[in-house]
Short mmCIF file of C-alpha atoms and ligand atoms in Angstrom, two decimals:
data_model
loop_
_atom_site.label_atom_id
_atom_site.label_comp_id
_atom_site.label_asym_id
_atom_site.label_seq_id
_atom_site.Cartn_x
_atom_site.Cartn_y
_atom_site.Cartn_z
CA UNK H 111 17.14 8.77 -18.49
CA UNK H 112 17.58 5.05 -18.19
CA UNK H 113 17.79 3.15 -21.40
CA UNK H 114 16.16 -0.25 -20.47
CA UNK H 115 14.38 -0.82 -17.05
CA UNK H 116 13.73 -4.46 -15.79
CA UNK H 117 10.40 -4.84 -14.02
CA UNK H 118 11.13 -7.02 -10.72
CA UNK H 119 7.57 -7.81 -9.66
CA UNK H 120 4.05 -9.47 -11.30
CA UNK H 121 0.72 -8.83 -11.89
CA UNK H 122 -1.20 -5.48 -11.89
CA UNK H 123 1.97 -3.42 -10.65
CA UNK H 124 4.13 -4.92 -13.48
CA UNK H 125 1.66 -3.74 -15.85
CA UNK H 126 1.20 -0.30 -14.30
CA UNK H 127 5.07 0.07 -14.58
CA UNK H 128 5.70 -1.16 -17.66
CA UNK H 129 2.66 1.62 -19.08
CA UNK H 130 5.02 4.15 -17.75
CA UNK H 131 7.74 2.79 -19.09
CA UNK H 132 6.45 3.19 -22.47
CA UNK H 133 5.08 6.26 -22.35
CA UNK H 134 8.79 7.73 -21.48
CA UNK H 135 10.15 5.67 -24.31
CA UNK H 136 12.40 2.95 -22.31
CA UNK H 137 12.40 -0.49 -23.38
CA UNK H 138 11.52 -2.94 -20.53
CA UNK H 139 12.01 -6.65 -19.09
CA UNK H 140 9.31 -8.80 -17.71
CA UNK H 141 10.76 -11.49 -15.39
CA UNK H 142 8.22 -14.04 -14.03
CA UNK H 143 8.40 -17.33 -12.43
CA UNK H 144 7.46 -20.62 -14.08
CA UNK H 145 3.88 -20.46 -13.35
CA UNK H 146 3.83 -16.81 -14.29
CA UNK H 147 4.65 -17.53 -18.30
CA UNK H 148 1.25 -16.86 -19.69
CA UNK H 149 0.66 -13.52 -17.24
CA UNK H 150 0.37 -9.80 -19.28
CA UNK H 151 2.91 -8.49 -18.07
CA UNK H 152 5.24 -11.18 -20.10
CA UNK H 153 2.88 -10.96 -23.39
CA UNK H 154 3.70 -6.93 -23.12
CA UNK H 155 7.34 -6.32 -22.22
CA UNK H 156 9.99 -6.00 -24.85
CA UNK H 157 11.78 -9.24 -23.24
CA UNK H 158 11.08 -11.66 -20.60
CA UNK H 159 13.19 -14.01 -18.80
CA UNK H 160 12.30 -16.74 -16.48
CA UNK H 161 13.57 -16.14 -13.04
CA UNK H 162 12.65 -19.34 -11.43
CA UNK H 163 9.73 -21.95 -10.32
CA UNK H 164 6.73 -20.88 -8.66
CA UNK H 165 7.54 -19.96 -4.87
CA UNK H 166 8.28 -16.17 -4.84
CA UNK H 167 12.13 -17.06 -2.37
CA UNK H 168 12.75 -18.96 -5.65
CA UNK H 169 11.60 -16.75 -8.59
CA UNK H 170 10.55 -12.84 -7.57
CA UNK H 171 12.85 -12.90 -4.35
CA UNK H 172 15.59 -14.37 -5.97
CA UNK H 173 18.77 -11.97 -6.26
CA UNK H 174 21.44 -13.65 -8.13
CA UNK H 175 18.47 -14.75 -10.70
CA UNK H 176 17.39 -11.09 -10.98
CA UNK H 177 21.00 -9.87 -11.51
CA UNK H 178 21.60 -12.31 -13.86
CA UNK H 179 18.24 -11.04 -15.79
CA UNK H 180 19.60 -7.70 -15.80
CA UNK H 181 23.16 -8.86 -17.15
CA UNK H 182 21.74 -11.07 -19.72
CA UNK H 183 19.01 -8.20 -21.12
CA UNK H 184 21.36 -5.27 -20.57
CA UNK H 185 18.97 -3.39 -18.14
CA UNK H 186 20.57 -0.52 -16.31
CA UNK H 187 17.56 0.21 -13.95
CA UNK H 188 15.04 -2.15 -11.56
CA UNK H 189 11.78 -0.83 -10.43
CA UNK H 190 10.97 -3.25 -7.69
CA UNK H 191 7.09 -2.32 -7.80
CA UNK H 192 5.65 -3.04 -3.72
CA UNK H 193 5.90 -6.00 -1.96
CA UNK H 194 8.81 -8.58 -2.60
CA UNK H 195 12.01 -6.88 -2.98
CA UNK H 196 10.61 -3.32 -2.96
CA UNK H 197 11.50 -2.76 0.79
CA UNK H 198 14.16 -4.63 1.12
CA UNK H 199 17.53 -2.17 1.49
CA UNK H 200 20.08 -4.63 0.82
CA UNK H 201 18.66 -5.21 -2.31
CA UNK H 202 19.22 -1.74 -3.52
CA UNK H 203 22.54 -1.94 -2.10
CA UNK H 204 23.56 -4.90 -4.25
CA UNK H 205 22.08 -3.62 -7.41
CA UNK H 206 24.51 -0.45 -6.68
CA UNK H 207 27.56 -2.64 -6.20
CA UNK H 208 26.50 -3.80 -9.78
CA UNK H 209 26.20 -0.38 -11.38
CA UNK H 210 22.38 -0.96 -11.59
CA UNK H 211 19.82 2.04 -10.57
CA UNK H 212 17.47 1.18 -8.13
CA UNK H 213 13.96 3.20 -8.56
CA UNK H 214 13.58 4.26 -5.18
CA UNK H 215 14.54 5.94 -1.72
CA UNK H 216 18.32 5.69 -0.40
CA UNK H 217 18.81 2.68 1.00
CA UNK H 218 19.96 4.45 4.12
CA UNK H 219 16.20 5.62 4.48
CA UNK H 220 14.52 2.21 3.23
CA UNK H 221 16.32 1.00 6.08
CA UNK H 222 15.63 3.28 8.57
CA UNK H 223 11.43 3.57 7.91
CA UNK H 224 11.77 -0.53 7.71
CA UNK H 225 12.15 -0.93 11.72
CA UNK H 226 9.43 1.14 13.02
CA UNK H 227 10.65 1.88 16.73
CA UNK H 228 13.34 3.65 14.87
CA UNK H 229 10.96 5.23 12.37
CA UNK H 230 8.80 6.39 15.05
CA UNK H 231 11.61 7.74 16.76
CA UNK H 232 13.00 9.87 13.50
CA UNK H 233 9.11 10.83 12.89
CA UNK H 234 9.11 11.99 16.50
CA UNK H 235 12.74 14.23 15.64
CA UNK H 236 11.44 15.49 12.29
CA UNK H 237 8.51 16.60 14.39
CA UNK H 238 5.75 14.32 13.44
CA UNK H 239 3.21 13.62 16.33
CA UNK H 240 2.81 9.78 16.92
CA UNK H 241 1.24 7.06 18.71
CA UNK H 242 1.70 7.17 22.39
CA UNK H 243 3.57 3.80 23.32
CA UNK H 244 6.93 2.59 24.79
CA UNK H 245 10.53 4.36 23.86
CA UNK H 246 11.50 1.53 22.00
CA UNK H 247 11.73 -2.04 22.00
CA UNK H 248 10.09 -4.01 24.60
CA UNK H 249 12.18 -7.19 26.01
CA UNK H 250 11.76 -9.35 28.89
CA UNK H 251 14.06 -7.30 31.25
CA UNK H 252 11.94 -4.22 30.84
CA UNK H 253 8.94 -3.79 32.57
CA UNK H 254 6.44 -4.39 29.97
CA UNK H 255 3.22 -4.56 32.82
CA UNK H 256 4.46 -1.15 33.85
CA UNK H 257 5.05 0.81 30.40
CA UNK H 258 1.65 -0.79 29.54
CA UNK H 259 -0.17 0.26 32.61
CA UNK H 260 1.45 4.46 31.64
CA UNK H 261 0.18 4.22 28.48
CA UNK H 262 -3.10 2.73 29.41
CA UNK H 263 -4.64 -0.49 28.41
CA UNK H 264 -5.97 -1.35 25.98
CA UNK H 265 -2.45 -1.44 24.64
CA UNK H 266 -1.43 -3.08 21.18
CA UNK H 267 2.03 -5.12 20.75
CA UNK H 268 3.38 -4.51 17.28
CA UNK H 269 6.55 -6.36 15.64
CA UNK H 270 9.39 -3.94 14.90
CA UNK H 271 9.72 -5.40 11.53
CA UNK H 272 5.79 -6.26 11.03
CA UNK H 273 3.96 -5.72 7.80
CA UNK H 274 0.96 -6.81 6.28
CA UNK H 275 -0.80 -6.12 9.59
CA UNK H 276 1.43 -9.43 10.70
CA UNK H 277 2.81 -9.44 14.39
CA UNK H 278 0.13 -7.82 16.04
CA UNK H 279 -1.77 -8.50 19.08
CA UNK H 280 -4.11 -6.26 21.25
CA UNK H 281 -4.51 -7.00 25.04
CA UNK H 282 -7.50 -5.35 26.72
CA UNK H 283 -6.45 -5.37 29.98
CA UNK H 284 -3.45 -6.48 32.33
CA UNK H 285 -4.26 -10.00 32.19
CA UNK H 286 -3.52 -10.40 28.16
CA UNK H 287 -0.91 -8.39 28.16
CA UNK H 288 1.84 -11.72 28.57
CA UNK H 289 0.02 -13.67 25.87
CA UNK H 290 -0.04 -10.77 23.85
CA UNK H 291 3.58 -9.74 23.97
CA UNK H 292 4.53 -13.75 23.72
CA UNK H 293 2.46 -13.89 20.96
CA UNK H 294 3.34 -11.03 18.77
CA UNK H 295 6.96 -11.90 19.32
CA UNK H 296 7.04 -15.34 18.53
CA UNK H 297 4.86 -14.74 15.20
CA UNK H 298 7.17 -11.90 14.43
CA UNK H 299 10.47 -13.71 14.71
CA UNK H 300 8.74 -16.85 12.43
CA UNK H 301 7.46 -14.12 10.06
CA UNK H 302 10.32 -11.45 9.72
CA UNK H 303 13.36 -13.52 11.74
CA UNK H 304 13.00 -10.66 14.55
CA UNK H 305 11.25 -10.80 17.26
CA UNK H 306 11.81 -7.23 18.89
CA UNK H 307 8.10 -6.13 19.62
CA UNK H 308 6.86 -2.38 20.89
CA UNK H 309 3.90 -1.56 23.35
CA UNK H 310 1.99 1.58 21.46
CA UNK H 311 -1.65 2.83 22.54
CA UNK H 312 -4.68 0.98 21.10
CA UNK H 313 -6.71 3.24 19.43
CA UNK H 314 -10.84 2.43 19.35
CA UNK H 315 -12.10 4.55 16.53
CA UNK H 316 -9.48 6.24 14.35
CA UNK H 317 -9.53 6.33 10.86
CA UNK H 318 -6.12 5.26 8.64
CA UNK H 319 -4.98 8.67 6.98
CA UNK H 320 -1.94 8.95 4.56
CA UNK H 321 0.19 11.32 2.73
CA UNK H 322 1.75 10.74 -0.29
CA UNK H 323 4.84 12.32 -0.57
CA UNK H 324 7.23 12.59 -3.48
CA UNK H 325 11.06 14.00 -3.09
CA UNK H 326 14.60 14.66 -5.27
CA UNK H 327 16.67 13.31 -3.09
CA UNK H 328 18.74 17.09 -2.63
CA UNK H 329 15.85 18.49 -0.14
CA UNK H 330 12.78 19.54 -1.99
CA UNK H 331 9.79 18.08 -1.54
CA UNK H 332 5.76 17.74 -1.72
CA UNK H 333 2.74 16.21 -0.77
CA UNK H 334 0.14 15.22 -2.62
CA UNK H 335 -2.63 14.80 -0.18
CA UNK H 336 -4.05 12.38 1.56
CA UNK H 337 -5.78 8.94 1.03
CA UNK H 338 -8.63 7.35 3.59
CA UNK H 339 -7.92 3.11 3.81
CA UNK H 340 -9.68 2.98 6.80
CA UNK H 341 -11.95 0.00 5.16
CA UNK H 342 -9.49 -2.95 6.57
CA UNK H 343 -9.91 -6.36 7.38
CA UNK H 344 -6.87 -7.73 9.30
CA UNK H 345 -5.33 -4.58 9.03
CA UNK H 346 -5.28 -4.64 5.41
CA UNK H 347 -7.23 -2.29 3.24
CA UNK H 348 -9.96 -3.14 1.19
CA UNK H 349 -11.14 0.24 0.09
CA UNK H 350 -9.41 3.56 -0.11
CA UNK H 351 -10.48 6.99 -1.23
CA UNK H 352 -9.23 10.12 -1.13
CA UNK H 353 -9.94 13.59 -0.50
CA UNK H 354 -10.18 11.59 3.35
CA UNK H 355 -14.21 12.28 4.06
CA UNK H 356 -12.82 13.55 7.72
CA UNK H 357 -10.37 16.29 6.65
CA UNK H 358 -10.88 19.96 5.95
CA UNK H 359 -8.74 21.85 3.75
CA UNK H 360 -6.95 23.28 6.76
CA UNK H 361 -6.53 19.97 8.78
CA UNK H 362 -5.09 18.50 4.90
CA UNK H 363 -2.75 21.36 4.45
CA UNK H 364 -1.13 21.38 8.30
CA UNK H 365 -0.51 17.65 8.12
CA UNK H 366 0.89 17.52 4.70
CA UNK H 367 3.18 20.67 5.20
CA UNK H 368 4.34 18.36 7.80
CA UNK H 369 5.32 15.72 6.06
CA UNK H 370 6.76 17.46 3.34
CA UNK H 371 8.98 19.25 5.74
CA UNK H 372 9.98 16.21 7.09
CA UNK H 373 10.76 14.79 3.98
CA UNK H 374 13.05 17.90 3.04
CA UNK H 375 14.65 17.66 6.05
CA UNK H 376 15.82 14.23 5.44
CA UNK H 377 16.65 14.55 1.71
CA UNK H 378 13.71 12.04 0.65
CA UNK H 379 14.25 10.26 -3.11
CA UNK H 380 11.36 9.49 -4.69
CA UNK H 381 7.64 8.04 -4.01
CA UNK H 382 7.01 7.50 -0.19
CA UNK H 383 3.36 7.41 2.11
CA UNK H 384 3.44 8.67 5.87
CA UNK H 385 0.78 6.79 7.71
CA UNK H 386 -1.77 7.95 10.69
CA UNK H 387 -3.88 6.96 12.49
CA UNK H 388 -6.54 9.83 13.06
CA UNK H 389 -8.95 10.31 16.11
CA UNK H 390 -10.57 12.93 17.78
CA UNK H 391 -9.10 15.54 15.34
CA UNK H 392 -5.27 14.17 16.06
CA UNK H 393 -2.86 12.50 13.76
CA UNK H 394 -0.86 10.29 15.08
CA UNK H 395 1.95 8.63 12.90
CA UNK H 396 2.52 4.39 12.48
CA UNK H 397 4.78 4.20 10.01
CA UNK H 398 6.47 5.32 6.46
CA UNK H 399 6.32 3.11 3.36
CA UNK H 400 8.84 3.68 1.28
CA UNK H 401 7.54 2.59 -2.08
CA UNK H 402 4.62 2.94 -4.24
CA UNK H 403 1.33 1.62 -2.60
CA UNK H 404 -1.17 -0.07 -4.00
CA UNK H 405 -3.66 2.44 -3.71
CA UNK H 406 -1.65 5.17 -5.82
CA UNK H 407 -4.21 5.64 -8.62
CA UNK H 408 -6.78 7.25 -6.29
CA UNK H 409 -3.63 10.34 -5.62
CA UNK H 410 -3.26 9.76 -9.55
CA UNK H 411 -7.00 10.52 -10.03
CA UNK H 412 -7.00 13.47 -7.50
CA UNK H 413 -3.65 15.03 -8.77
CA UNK H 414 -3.46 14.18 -12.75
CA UNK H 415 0.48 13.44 -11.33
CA UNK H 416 1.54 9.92 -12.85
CA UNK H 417 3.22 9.16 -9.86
CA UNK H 418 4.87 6.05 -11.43
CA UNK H 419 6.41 7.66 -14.07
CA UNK H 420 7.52 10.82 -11.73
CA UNK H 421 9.11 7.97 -9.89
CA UNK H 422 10.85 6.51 -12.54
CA UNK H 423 12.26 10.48 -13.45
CA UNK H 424 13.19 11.38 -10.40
CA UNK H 425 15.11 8.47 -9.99
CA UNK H 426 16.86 9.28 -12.99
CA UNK H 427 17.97 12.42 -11.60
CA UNK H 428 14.85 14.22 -12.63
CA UNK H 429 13.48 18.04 -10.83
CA UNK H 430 9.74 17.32 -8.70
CA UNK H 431 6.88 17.83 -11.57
CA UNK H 432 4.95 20.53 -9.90
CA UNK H 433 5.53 22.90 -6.60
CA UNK H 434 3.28 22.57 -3.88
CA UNK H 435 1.30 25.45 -4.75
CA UNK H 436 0.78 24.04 -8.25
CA UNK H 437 -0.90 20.88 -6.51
CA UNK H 438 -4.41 21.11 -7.04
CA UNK H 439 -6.80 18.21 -5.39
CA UNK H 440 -9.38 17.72 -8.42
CA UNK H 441 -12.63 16.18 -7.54
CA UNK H 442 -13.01 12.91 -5.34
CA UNK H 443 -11.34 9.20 -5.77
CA UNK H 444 -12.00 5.68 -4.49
CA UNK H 445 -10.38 2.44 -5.19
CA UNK H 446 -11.75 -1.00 -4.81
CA UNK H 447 -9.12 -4.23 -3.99
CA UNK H 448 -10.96 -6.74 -6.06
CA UNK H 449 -9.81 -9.95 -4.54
CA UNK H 450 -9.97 -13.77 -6.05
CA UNK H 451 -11.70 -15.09 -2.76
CA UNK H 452 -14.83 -15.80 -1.04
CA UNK H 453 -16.79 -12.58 -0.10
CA UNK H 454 -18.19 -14.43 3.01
CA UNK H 455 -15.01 -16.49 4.24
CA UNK H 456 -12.71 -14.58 2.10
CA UNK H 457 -10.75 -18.22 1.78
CA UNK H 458 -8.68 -17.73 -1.67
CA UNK H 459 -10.49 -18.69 -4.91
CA UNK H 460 -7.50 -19.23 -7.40
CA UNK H 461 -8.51 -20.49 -10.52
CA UNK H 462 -9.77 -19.99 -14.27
CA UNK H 463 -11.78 -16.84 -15.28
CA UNK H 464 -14.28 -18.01 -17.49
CA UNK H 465 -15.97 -14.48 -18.43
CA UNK H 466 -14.42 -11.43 -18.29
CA UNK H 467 -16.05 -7.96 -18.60
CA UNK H 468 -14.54 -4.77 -16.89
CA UNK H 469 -16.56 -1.56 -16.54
CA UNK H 470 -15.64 1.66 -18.42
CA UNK H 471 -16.85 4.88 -19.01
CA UNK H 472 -16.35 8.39 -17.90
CA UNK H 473 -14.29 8.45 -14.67
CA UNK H 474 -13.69 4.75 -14.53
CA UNK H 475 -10.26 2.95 -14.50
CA UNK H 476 -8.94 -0.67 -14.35
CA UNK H 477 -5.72 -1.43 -13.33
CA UNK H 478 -5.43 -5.22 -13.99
CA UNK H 479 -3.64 -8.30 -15.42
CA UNK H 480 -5.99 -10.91 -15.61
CA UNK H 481 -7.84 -11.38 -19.08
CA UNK H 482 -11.00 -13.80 -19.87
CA UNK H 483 -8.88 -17.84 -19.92
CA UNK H 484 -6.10 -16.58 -17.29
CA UNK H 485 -5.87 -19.53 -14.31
CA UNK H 486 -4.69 -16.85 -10.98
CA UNK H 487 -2.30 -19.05 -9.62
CA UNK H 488 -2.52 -19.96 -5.84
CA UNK H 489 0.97 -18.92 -5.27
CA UNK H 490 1.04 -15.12 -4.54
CA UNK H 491 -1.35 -12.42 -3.60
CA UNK H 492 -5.03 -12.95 -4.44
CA UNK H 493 -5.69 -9.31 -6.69
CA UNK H 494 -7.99 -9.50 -9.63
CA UNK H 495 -7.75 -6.22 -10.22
CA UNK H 496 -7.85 -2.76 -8.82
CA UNK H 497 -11.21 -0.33 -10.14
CA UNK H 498 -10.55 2.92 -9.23
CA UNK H 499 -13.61 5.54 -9.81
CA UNK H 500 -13.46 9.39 -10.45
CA UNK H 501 -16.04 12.21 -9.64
CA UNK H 502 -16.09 15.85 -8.75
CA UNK H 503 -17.69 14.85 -5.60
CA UNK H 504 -17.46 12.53 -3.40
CA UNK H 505 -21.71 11.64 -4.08
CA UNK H 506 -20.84 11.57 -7.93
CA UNK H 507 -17.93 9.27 -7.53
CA UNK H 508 -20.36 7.01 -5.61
CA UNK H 509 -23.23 6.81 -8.36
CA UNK H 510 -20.13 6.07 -10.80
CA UNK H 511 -18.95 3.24 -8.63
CA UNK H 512 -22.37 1.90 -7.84
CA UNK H 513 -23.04 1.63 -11.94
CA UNK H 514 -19.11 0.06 -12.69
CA UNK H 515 -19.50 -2.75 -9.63
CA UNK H 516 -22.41 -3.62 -11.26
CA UNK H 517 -21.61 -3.63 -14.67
CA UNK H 518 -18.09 -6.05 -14.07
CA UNK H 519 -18.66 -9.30 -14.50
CA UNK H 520 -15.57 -11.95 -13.87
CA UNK H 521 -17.03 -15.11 -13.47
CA UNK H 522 -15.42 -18.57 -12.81
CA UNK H 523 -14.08 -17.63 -9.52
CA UNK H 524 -15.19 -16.50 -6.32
CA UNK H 525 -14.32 -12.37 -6.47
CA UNK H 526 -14.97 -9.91 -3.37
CA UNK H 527 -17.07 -8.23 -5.51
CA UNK H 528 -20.69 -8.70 -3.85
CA UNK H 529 -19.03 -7.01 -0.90
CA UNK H 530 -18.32 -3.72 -2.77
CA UNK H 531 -22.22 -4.06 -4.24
CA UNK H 532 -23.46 -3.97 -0.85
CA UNK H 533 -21.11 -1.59 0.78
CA UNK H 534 -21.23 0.88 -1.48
CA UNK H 535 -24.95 1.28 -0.90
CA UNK H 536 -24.41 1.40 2.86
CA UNK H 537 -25.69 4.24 4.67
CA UNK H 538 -22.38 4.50 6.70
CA UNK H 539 -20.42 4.56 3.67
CA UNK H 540 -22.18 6.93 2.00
CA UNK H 541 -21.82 8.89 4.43
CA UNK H 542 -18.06 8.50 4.58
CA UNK H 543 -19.14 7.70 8.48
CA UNK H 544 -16.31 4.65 9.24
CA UNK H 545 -13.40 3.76 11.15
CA UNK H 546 -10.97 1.26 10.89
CA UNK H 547 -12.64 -1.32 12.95
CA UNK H 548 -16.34 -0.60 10.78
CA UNK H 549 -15.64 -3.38 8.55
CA UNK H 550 -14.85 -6.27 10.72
CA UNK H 551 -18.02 -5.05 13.03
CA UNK H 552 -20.06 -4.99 9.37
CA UNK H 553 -18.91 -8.69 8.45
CA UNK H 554 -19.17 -9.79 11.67
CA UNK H 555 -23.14 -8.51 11.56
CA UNK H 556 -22.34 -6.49 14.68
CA UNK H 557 -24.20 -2.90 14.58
CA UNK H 558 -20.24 -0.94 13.69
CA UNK H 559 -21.22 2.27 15.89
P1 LIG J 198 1.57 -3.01 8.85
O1 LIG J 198 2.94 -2.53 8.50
O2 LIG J 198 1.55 -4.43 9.31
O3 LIG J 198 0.56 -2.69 7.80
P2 LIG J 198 0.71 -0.67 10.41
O4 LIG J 198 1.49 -0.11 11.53
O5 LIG J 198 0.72 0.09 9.13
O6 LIG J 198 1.15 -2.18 10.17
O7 LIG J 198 -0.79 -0.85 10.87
C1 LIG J 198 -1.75 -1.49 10.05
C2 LIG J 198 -3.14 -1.26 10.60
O8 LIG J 198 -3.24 -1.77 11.94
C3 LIG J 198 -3.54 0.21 10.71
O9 LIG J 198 -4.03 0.73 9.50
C4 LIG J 198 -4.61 0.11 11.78
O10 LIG J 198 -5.81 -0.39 11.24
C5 LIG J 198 -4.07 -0.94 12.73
N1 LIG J 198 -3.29 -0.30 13.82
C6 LIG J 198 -1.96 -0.05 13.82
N2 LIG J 198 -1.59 0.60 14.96
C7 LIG J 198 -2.71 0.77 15.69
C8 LIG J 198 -3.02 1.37 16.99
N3 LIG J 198 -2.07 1.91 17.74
N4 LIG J 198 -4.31 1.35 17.40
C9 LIG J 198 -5.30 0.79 16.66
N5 LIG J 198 -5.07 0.20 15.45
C10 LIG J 198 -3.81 0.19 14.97
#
């Protein structure tokens, strides 16, 4: 096991890591940037060192500084926690040239799942289905109008490298499909520095599925079920629950058998989430994150598997924690994002908190870093904190979350908070009737059929 990890990320995920940490007896380092010196995760880490001013290329994204961290503190392990470094390969890579463990997948596989034309075309091998679309990369000696036209518009460009639901445009018919492709590729070579884009099928009404998978690294592996984030806005998720309200037991078990297959197949380390799209009673695969997601407590909730610290032992060389046949789904799960911005505009609201009350009780968890007097800086990501509800049904878990969303108070700031009041007392949600475009439709006062 790893003596002393160091914790190369902020906020609620530093936190969550460093619990984990403790609980398997390893001392830890908080870095943080300059505006990050008063944040939790410093006040509860064995050490801290600063790592830079407040931009993230300067502080969180910055290599040498991180290195240095770990050679100053004696850390032999990094746990990159999701976004910033967490994807990036040739970060691994370097920590390995320094003798450092990297808690994660291969780099080889980071790698490979981090251009999606060439995940898509290992998913497609490993014999996952996925989204109709061009072969590969789309450039302006192929034929983009006729690809398009075979798959059938409306057609969506995507970036090769995107993320964050960045570098992608839809065209409806023939006559966008230039902009669109123009479009996507310029804002994906400003974004990521690359501006191969993709043509894949536009779906209307699917819902975003996922399977969290967990491997060793020498060929076994599980899955853990599935989560439901189709609640988006901009393509990024807002709500997620899991089991999905959409799945049987027998639809759950084919898809994750084939993902776990997969996974064995291609010696998987660690955590890892296959997405989907779902429609129509099809699964059709967009991509593989290989990292832990920020929706991870609602599997937590579902499983009783602390999928953090399984991480952090199977990246020391640790055996899976269960079989699959010891995985039992228990009960139902959703998660709220509870943002620092405007629940109308949703235009960041960075700032002091003033009061500060989270919910408890029976089936209710927090996982947070802001405390009554914190200022969330306007530098990073705009996460107050993450309440994830429990239930043995999905109608219980509801009730719970109805009574927590109303019982949280964090005043001072503008929170998303009213939206989760009123949409958890929507009929549509409480019906578990939604699709990935139901949100946008909802804010945008549209009836979201
Ligand atoms: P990112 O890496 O930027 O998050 P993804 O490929 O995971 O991109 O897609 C993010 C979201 O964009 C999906 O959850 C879905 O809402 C939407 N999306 C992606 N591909 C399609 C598609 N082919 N049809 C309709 N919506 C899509």
């Amino acid at each position: 096991m790893f003596d002393k990890i160091l914790i190369a990320n902020r906020g609620e995920i530093a936190l969550r890591v460093l619990r984990a940490c403790k609980e398997l007896g390893i001392a830890t380092v908080a870095v943080h940037s300059t505006a990050d010196a008063d944040a939790m995760h410093v006040r509860l880490a064995d050490e801290s060192v600063c790592i830079g001013p407040p931009p993230s290329k300067d502080s969180y994204l910055n290599v040498p500084a991180l290195l240095a961290a770990c050679e100053i503190t004696g850390a032999d392990a990094v746990h990159p926690g999701y976004g910033f470094l967490s994807e990036n390969a040739r970060f691994a890579e370097i920590l390995a040239e320094h003798n450092l463990h990297f808690i994660g997948p291969k780099a080889e596989h980071i790698r490979l799942m981090g251009d999606k034309i060439e995940a898509k075309k290992t998913a497609k091998k490993l014999g996952i289905p996925v989204v109709p679309g061009s072969d590969g990369a789309v450039g302006p000696d192929d034929d983009a109008m006729g690809i398009a036209q075979a798959i059938g518009f409306p057609v969506l460009v995507k970036a090769a490298s995107g993320g964050g639901g960045r570098g992608m445009k839809v065209a409806q018919s023939a006559e966008d499909l230039m902009l669109a492709l123009s479009t996507a590729s310029n804002e994906a070579k400003s974004a990521f520095g690359d501006a191969s884009v993709y043509l894949e099928k536009y779906l209307q009404k699917p819902r975003h599925i996922e399977i969290q998978v967990l491997g060793d690294g020498r060929g076994g592996a599980i899955h853990l079920g599935e989560r439901d984030c189709s609640l988006q806005r901009r393509h990024q998720k807002v709500w997620e629950e899991g089991p999905s309200p959409a799945l049987d037991a027998t639809a759950r078990k084919k898809i994750g058998a084939t993902c776990a297959r997969a996974m064995q197949e291609m010696k998987y380390l660690g955590v890892g989430t296959v997405e989907f799209l779902y429609e129509d009673g099809e699964f059709y695969f967009i991509e593989m994150n290989t990292r832990i997601q920020v929706e991870h407590p609602v599997t937590e909730m579902i499983t009783d598997i602390d999928l953090v610290l399984e991480q952090i032992r199977i990246a020391a060389g640790g055996d899976l924690p269960v079989t699959q046949d010891e995985v039992v789904i228990n009960g139902h799960s959703i998660e709220c994002r509870v943002n620092a911005e405007s629940p109308v505009s949703f235009r960041p609201s960075p700032g002091k908190i003033l009061q500060y009350h989270p919910p408890g009780g029976l089936g209710v968890r927090i996982d947070s870093a802001v405390y009554q007097g914190y200022v969330i800086p306007p530098y990073y990501d705009s996460l107050v904190g993450k309440l994830i509800v429990h239930g043995k049904t999905r109608q219980e878990c509801l009730m719970r979350l109805r009574r927590a969303l109303d019982e949280m108070v964090v005043e001072g700031i503008e929170t998303t908070l009213p939206l989760f009041r009123a949409l958890v007392r929507e009929p549509a949600i409480i019906d578990g009737d939604y699709h990935i475009h139901w949100l946008e439709q909802y804010l945008a006062g549209q009836p979201a059929g």
